[in-house]
mmCIF file of C-alpha atoms and ligand atoms in Angstrom:
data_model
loop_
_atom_site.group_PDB
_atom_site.id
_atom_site.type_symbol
_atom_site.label_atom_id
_atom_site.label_comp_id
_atom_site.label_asym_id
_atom_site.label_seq_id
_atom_site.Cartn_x
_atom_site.Cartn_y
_atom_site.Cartn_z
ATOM 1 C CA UNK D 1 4.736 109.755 39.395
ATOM 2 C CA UNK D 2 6.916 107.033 40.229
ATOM 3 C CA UNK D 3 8.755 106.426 43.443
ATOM 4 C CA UNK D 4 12.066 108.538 43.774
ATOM 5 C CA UNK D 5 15.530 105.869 43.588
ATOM 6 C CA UNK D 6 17.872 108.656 42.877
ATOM 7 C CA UNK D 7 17.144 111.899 44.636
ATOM 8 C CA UNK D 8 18.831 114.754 43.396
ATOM 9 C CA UNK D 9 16.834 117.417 43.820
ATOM 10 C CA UNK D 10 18.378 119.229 46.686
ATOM 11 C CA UNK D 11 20.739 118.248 49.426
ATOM 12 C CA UNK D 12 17.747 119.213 51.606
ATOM 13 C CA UNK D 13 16.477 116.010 51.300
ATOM 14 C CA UNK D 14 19.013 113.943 53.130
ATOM 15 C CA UNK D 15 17.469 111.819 56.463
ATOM 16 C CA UNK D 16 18.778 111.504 59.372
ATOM 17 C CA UNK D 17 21.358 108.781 59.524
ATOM 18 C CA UNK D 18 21.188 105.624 62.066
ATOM 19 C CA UNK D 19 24.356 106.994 64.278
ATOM 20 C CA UNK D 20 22.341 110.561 64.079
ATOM 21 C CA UNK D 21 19.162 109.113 65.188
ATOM 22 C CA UNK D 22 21.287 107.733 67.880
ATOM 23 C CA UNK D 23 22.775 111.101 68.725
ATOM 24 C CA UNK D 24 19.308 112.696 68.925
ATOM 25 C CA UNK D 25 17.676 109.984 71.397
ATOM 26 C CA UNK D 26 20.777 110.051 73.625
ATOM 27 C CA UNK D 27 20.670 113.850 73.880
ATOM 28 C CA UNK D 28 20.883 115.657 77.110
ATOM 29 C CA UNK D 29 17.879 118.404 76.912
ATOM 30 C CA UNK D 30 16.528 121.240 78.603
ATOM 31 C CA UNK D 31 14.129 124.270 78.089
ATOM 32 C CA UNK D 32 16.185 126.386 75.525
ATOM 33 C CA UNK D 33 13.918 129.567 75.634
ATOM 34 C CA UNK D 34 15.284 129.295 79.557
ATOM 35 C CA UNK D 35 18.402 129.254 78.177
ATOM 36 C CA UNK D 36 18.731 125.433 80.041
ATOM 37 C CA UNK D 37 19.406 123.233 76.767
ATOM 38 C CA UNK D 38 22.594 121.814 76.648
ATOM 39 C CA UNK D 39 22.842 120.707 73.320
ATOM 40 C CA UNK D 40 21.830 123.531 72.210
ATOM 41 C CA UNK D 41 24.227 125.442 74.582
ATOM 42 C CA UNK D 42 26.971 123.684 73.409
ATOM 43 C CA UNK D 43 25.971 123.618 69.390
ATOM 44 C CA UNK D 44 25.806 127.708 69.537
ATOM 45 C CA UNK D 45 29.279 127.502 71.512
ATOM 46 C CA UNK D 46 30.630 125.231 69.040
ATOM 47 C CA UNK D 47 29.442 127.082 65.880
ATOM 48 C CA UNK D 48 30.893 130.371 67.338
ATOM 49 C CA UNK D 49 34.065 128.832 68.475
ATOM 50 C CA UNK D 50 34.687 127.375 64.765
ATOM 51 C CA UNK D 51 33.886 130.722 63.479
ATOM 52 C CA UNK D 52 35.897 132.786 65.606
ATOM 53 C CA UNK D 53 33.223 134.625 66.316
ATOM 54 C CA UNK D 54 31.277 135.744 69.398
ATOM 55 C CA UNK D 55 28.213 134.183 69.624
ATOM 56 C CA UNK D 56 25.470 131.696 67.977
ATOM 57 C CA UNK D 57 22.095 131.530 68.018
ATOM 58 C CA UNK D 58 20.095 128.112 67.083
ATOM 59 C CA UNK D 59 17.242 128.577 64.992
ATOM 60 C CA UNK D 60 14.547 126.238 62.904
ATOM 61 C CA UNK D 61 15.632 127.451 59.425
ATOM 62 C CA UNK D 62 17.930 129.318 57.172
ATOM 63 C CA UNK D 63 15.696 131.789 55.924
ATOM 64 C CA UNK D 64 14.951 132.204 59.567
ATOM 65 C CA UNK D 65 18.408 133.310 59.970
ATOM 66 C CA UNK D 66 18.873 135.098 57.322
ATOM 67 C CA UNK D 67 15.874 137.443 58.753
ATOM 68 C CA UNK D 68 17.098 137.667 62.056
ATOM 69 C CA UNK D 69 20.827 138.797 60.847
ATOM 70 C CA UNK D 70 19.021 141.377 58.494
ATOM 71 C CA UNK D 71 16.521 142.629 61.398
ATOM 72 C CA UNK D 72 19.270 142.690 63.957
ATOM 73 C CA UNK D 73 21.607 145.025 61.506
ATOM 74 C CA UNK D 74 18.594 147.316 60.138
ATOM 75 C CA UNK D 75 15.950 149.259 61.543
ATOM 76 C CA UNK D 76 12.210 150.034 60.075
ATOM 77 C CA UNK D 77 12.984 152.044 57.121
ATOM 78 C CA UNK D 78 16.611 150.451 56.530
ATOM 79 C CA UNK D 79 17.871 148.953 53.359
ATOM 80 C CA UNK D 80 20.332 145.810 53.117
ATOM 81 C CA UNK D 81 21.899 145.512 50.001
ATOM 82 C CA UNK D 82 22.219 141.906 48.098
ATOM 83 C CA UNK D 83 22.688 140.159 44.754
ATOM 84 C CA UNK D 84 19.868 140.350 42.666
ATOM 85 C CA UNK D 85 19.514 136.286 43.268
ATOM 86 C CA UNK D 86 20.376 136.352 46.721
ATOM 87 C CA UNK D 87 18.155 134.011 48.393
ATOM 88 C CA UNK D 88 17.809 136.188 51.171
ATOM 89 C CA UNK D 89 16.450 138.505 48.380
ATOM 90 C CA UNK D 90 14.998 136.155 46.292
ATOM 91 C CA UNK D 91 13.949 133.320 47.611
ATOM 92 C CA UNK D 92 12.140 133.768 51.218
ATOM 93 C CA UNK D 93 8.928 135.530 50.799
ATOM 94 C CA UNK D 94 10.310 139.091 50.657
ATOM 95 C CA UNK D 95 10.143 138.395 54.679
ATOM 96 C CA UNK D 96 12.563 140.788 55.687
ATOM 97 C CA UNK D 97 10.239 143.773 53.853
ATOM 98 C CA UNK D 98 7.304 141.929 55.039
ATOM 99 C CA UNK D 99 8.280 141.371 59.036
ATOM 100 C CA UNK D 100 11.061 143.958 59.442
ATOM 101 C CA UNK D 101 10.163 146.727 57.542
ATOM 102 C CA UNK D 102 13.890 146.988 55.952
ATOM 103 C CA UNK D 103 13.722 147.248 52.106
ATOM 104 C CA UNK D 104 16.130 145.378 50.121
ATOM 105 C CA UNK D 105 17.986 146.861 47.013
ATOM 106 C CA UNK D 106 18.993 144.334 44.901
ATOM 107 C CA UNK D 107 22.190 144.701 42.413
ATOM 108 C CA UNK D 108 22.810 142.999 38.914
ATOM 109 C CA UNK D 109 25.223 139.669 39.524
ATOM 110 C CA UNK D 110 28.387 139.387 37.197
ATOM 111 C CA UNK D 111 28.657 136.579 35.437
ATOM 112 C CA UNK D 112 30.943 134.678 37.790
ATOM 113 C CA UNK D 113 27.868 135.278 40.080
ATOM 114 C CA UNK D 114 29.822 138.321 42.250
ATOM 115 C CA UNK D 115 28.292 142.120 41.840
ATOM 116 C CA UNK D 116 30.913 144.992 40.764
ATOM 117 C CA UNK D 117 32.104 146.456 43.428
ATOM 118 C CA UNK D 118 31.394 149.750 41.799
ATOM 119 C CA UNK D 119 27.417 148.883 41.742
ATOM 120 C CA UNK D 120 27.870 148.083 45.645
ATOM 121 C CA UNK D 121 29.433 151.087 45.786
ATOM 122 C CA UNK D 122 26.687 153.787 43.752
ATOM 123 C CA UNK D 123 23.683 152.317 45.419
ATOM 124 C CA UNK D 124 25.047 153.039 49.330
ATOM 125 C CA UNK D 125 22.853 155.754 49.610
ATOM 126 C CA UNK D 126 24.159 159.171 51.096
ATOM 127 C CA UNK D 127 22.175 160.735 54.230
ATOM 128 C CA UNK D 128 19.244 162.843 52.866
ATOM 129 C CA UNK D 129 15.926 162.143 53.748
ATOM 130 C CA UNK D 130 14.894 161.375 50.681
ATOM 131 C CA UNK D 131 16.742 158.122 50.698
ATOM 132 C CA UNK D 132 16.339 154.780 52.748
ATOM 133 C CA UNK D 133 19.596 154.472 55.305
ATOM 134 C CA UNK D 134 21.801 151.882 53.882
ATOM 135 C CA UNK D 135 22.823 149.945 56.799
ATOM 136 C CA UNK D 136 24.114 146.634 55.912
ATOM 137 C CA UNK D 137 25.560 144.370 52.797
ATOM 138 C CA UNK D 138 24.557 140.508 52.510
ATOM 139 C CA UNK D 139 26.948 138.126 50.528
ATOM 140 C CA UNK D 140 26.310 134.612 49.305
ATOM 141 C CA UNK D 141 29.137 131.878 49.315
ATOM 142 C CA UNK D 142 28.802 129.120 48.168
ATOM 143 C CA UNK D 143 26.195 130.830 45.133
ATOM 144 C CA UNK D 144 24.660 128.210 43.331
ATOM 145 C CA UNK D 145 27.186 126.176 44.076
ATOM 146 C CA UNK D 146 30.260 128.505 43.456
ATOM 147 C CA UNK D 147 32.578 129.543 45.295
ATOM 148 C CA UNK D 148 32.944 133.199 44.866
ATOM 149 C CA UNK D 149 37.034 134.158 45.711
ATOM 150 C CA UNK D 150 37.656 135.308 49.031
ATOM 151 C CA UNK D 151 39.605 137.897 47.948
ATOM 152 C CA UNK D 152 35.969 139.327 46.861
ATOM 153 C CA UNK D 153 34.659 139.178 50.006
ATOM 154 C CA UNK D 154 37.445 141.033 51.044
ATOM 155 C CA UNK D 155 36.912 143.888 48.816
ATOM 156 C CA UNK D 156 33.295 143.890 49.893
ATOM 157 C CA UNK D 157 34.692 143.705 53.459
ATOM 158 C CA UNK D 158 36.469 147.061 52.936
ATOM 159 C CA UNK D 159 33.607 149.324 50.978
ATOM 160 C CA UNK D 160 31.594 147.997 53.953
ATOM 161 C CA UNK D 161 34.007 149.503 56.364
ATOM 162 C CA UNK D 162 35.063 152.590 54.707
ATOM 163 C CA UNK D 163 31.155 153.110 54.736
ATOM 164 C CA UNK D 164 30.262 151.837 58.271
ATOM 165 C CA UNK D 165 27.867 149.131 57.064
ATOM 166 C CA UNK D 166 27.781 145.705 58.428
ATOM 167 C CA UNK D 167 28.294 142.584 56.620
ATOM 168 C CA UNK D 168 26.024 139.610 56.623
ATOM 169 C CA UNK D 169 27.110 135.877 55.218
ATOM 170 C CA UNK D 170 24.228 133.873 54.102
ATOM 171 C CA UNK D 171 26.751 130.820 54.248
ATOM 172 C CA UNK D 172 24.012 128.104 54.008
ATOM 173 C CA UNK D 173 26.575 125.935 52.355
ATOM 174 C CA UNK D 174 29.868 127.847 53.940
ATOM 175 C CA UNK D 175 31.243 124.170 54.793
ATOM 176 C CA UNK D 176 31.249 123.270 51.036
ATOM 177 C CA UNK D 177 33.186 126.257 50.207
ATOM 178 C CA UNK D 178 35.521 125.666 53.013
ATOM 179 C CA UNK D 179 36.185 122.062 51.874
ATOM 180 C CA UNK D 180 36.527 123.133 47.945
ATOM 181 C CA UNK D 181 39.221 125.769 49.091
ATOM 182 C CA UNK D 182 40.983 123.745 51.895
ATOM 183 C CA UNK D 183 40.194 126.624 53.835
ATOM 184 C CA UNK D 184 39.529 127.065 57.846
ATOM 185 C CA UNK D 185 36.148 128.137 58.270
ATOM 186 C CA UNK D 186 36.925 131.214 60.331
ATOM 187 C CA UNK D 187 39.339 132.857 58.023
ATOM 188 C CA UNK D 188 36.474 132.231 55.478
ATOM 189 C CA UNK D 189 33.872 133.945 57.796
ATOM 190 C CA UNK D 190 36.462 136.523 59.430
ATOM 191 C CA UNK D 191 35.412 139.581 57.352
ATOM 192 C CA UNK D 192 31.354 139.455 58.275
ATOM 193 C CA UNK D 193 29.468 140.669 61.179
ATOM 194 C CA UNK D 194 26.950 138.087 60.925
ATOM 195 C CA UNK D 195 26.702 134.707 59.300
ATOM 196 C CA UNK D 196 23.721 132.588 58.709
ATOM 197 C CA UNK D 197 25.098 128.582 58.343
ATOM 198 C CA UNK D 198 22.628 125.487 57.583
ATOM 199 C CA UNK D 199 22.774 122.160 59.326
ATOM 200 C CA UNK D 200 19.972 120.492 57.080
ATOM 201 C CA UNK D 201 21.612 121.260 53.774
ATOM 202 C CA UNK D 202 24.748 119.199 52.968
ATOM 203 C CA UNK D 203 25.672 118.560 56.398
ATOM 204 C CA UNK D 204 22.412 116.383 56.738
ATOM 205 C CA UNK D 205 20.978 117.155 59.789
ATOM 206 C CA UNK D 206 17.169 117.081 59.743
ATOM 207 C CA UNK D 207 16.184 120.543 60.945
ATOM 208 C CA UNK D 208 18.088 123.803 61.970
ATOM 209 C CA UNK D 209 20.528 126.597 61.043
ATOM 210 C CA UNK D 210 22.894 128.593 63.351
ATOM 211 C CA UNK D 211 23.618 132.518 63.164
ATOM 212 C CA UNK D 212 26.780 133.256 64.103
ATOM 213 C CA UNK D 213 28.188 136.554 64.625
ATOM 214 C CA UNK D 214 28.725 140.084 66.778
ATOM 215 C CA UNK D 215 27.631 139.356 70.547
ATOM 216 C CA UNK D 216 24.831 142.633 70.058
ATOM 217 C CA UNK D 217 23.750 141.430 67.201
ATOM 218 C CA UNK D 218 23.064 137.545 68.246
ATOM 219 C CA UNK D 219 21.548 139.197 71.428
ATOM 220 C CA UNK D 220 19.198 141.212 69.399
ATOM 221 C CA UNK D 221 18.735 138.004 66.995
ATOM 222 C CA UNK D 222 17.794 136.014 70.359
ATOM 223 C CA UNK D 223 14.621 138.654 71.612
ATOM 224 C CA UNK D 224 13.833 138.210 67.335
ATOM 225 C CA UNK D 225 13.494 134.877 67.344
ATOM 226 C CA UNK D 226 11.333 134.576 70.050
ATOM 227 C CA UNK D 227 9.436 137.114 68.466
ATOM 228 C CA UNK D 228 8.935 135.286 64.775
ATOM 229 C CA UNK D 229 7.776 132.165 67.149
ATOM 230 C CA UNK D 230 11.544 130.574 66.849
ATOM 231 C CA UNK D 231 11.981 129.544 70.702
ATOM 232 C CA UNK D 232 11.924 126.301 70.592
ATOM 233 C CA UNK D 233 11.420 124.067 74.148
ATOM 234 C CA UNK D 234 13.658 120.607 74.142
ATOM 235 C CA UNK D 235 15.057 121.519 70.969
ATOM 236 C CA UNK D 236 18.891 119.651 72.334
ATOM 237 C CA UNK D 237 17.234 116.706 70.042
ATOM 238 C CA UNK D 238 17.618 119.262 67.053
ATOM 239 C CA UNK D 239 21.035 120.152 68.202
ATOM 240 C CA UNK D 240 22.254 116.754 68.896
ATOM 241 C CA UNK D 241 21.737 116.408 65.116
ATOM 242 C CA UNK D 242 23.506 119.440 64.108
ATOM 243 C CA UNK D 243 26.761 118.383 66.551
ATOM 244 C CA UNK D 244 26.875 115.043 65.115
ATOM 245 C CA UNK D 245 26.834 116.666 61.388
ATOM 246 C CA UNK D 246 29.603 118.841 62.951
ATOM 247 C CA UNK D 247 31.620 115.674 63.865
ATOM 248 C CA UNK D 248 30.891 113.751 60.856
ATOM 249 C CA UNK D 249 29.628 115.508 57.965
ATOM 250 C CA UNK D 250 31.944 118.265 57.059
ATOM 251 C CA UNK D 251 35.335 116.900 55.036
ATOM 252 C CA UNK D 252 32.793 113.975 53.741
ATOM 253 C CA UNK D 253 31.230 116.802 51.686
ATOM 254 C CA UNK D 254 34.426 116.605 49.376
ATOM 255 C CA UNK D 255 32.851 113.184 48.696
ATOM 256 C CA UNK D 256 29.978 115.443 47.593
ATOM 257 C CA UNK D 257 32.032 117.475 45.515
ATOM 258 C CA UNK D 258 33.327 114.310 43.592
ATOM 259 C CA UNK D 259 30.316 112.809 42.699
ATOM 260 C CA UNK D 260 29.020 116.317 41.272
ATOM 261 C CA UNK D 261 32.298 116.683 39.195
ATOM 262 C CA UNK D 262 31.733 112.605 38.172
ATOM 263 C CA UNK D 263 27.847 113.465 37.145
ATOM 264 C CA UNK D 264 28.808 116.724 35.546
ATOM 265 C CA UNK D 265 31.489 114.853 32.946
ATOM 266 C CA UNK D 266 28.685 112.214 32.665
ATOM 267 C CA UNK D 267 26.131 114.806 31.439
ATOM 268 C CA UNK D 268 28.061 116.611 29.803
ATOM 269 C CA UNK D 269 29.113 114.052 27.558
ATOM 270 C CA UNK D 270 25.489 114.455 25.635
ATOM 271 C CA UNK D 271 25.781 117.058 23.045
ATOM 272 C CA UNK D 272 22.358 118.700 23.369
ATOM 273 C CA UNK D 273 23.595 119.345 27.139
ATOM 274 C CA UNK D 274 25.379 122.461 28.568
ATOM 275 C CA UNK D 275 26.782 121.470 31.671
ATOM 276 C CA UNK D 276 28.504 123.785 34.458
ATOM 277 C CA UNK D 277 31.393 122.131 35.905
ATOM 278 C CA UNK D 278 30.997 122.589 39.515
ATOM 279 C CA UNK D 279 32.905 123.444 42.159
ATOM 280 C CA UNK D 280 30.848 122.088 44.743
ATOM 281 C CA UNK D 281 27.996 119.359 44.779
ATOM 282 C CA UNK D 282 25.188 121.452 42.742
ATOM 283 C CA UNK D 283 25.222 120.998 39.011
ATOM 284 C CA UNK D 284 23.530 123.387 36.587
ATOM 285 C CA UNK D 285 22.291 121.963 33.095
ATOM 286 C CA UNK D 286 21.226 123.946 30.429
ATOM 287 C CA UNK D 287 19.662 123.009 27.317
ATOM 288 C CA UNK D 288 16.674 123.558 25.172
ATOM 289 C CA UNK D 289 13.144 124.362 26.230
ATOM 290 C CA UNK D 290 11.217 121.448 24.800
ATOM 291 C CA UNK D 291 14.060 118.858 25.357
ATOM 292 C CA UNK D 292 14.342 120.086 28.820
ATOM 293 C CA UNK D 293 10.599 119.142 29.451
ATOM 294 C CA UNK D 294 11.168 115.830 27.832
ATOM 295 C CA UNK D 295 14.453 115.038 29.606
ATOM 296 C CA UNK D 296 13.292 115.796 33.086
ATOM 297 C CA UNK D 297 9.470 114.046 32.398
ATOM 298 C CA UNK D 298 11.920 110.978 31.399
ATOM 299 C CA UNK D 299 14.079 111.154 34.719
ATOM 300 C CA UNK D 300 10.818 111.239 36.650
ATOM 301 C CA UNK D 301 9.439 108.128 34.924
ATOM 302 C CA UNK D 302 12.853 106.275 35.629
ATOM 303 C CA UNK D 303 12.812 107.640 39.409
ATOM 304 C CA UNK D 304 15.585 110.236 38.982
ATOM 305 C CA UNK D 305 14.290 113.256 40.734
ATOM 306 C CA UNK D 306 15.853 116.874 39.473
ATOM 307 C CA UNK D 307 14.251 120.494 39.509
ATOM 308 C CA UNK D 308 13.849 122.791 36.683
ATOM 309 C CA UNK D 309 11.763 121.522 34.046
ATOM 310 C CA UNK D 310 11.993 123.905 31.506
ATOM 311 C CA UNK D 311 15.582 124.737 29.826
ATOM 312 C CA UNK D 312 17.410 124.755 33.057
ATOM 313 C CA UNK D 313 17.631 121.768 35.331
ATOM 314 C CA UNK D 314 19.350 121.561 38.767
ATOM 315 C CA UNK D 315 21.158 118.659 40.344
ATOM 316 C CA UNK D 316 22.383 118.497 44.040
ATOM 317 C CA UNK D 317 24.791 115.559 45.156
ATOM 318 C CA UNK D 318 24.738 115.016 48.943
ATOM 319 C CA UNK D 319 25.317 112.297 51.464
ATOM 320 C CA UNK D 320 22.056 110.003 50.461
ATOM 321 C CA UNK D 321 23.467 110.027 46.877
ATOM 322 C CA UNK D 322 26.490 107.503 46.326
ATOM 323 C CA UNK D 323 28.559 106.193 43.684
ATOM 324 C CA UNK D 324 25.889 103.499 42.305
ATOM 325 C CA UNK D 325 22.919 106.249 42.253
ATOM 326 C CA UNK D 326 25.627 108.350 40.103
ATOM 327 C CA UNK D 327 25.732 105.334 37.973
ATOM 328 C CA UNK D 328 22.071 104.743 37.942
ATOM 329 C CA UNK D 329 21.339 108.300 36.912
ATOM 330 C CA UNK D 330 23.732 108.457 33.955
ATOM 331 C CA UNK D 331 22.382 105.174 32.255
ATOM 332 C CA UNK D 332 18.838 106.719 32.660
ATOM 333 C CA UNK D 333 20.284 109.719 31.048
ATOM 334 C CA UNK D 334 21.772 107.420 28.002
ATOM 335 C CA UNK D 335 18.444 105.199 27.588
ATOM 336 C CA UNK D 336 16.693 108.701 27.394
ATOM 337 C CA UNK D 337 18.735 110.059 24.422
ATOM 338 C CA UNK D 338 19.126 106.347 22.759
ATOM 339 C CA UNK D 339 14.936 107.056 22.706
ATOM 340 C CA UNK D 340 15.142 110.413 21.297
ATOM 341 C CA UNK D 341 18.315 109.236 18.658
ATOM 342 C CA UNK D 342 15.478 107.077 16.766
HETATM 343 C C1 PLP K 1 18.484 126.794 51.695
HETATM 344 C C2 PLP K 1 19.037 128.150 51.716
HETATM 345 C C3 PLP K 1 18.564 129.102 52.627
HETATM 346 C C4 PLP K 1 17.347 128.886 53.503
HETATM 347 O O1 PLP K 1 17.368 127.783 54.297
HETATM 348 P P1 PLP K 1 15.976 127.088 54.736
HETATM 349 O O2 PLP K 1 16.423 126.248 55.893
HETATM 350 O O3 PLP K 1 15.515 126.302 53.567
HETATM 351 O O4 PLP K 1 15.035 128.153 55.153
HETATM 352 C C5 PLP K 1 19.169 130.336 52.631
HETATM 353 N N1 PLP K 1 20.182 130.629 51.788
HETATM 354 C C6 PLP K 1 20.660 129.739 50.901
HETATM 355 C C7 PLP K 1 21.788 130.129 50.016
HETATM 356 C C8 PLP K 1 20.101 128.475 50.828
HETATM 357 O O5 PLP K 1 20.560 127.607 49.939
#
């Protein structure tokens, strides 16, 4: 395997910039679990000041996060509801059946990546004991690097309500939304109860996520953590990151955005490629199975890292990818089909 020169594999892999570094040695610490941190203090104030919300709550991960918001809304023997490829779902160990005894009942996505309203709707189950108690609803925006419309979270918003559930955001890459729509984080966020936001995705910090939401619920989220092992000691060096990526990070994601669109026109300019045109930095490429295993073997050889081997390959732009790794990438893309042309 040879050494990675263009990483696009996920936006997770972004390091900690000099000026960040900076930030984190300079930062003013204290014992958080003693509530004495005042980077931390200030990050959870921040976050729930952008949000327009009532409260933060610092933790080590997303899927952290995510796990607290769904164990603060639910009970034992509560269900959440959530797309079908909901990370929350999907992707983090089934923790939230595993740790919080709240079982998830996953719905079909659309095609644009939403769920019908009307499937949201027939799976809130009535009260009769025969039945889990449906208790809260978790959306995803950006999905895979969509944005889903607001006016959908909206409608969610309001069979929520008319219901009495509560509403979770797993906005691990809210900020690229926000920046694709022009739109103020907090009207974004204003129809959920809770929402789980990542600091070491596109907004490069090395570590750390922030759940923002209802004061009970971020109270509840706070005895959680501690529980799941969370509280974290001097963690202001963490949260010195995240308020630097705060200051610095968020409308240079449109950069982000770019780049994906540039890359996306790139690829798709190969026939045997399908190519989603994104609308933030994460590009989707679909093609066939044995080409697919080829194609990313080849980008590996040449140092361009991607996931998905087989048919379906995933690339992320972020803020360690710039315009000449773009370039790089696409001329290792047309040496590998000059090779497979002869
Ligand atoms: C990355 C991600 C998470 C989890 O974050 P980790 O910090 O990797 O645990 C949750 N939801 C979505 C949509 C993500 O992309």
């Amino acid at each position: 395997m040879n050494a990675i020169r263009y990483d696009f594999r996920s936006d997770t892999v972004t390091r900690p910039s000099a000026d960040m570094r900076q930030a984190m040695a300079a930062a003013e610490v204290g014992d958080d679990v003693f509530g004495d941190d005042p980077s931390v203090n200030r990050l959870e104030q921040r976050m729930a000041a952008m949000l327009g919300k009532d409260a933060a709550l610092f933790v080590p991960s997303g899927t952290q996060s995510n796990l607290l918001a769904l164990m603060s809304h639910c009970g034992r023997g509560d269900e959440y509801i959530a797309g079908q490829n909901a990370h929350l779902y999907s992707h983090e160990a089934g923790g939230a059946a595993v740790l919080g005894s709240i079982q998830p009942q996953p719905i079909a996505h659309q095609a644009d990546g939403t769920m019908a309203l009307d499937d949201i709707e027939a799976a809130i189950k009535p009260d009769d004991n025969h039945y889990a108690r449906t208790t809260v609803i978790a959306l995803e925006n950006t999905f895979g690097g969509k944005v889903l419309p607001v006016q959908y979270m909206q409608s969610v918003a309001a069979i929520a309500q008319r219901h009495g559930l509560g509403l979770h955001l797993d906005g691990a890459r809210a900020f690229n939304a926000c920046v694709a729509l022009g739109m103020d984080i907090a009207v974004f966020t204003a129809p959920f109860d809770s929402v789980s936001i990542c600091l070491s995705k596109g907004l490069g910090a090395p570590v750390g996520s922030v759940l923002v939401g209802r004061q009970d619920l971020i109270d509840k989220a706070r005895r959680h953590r501690k529980m799941l092992g969370g509280g974290m000691r001097q963690s202001g060096i963490l949260a010195a990151a995240g308020l630097h990526a705060l200051d610095h990070h968020i409308e240079r994601l449109a950069e982000d955005h770019r780049r994906a669109r540039k890359l996306a026109e790139g690829l798709a300019a190969f026939a045997a490629l399908t190519v989603t045109v994104p609308d933030t930095n994460i590009i989707f490429v679909d093609m066939e199975r044995q080409l697919g295993a080829r194609f990313t073997d080849f980008l590996a050889s040449r140092g361009v890292g991607v996931t998905g081997r087989y048919g379906q390959q995933r690339w992320v732009t972020h803020l360690d990818v710039d315009d000449a790794a773009v370039e790089g990438a696409l001329m290792v893309v047309a040496e590998f089909f000059a090779v497979e042309a002869q």
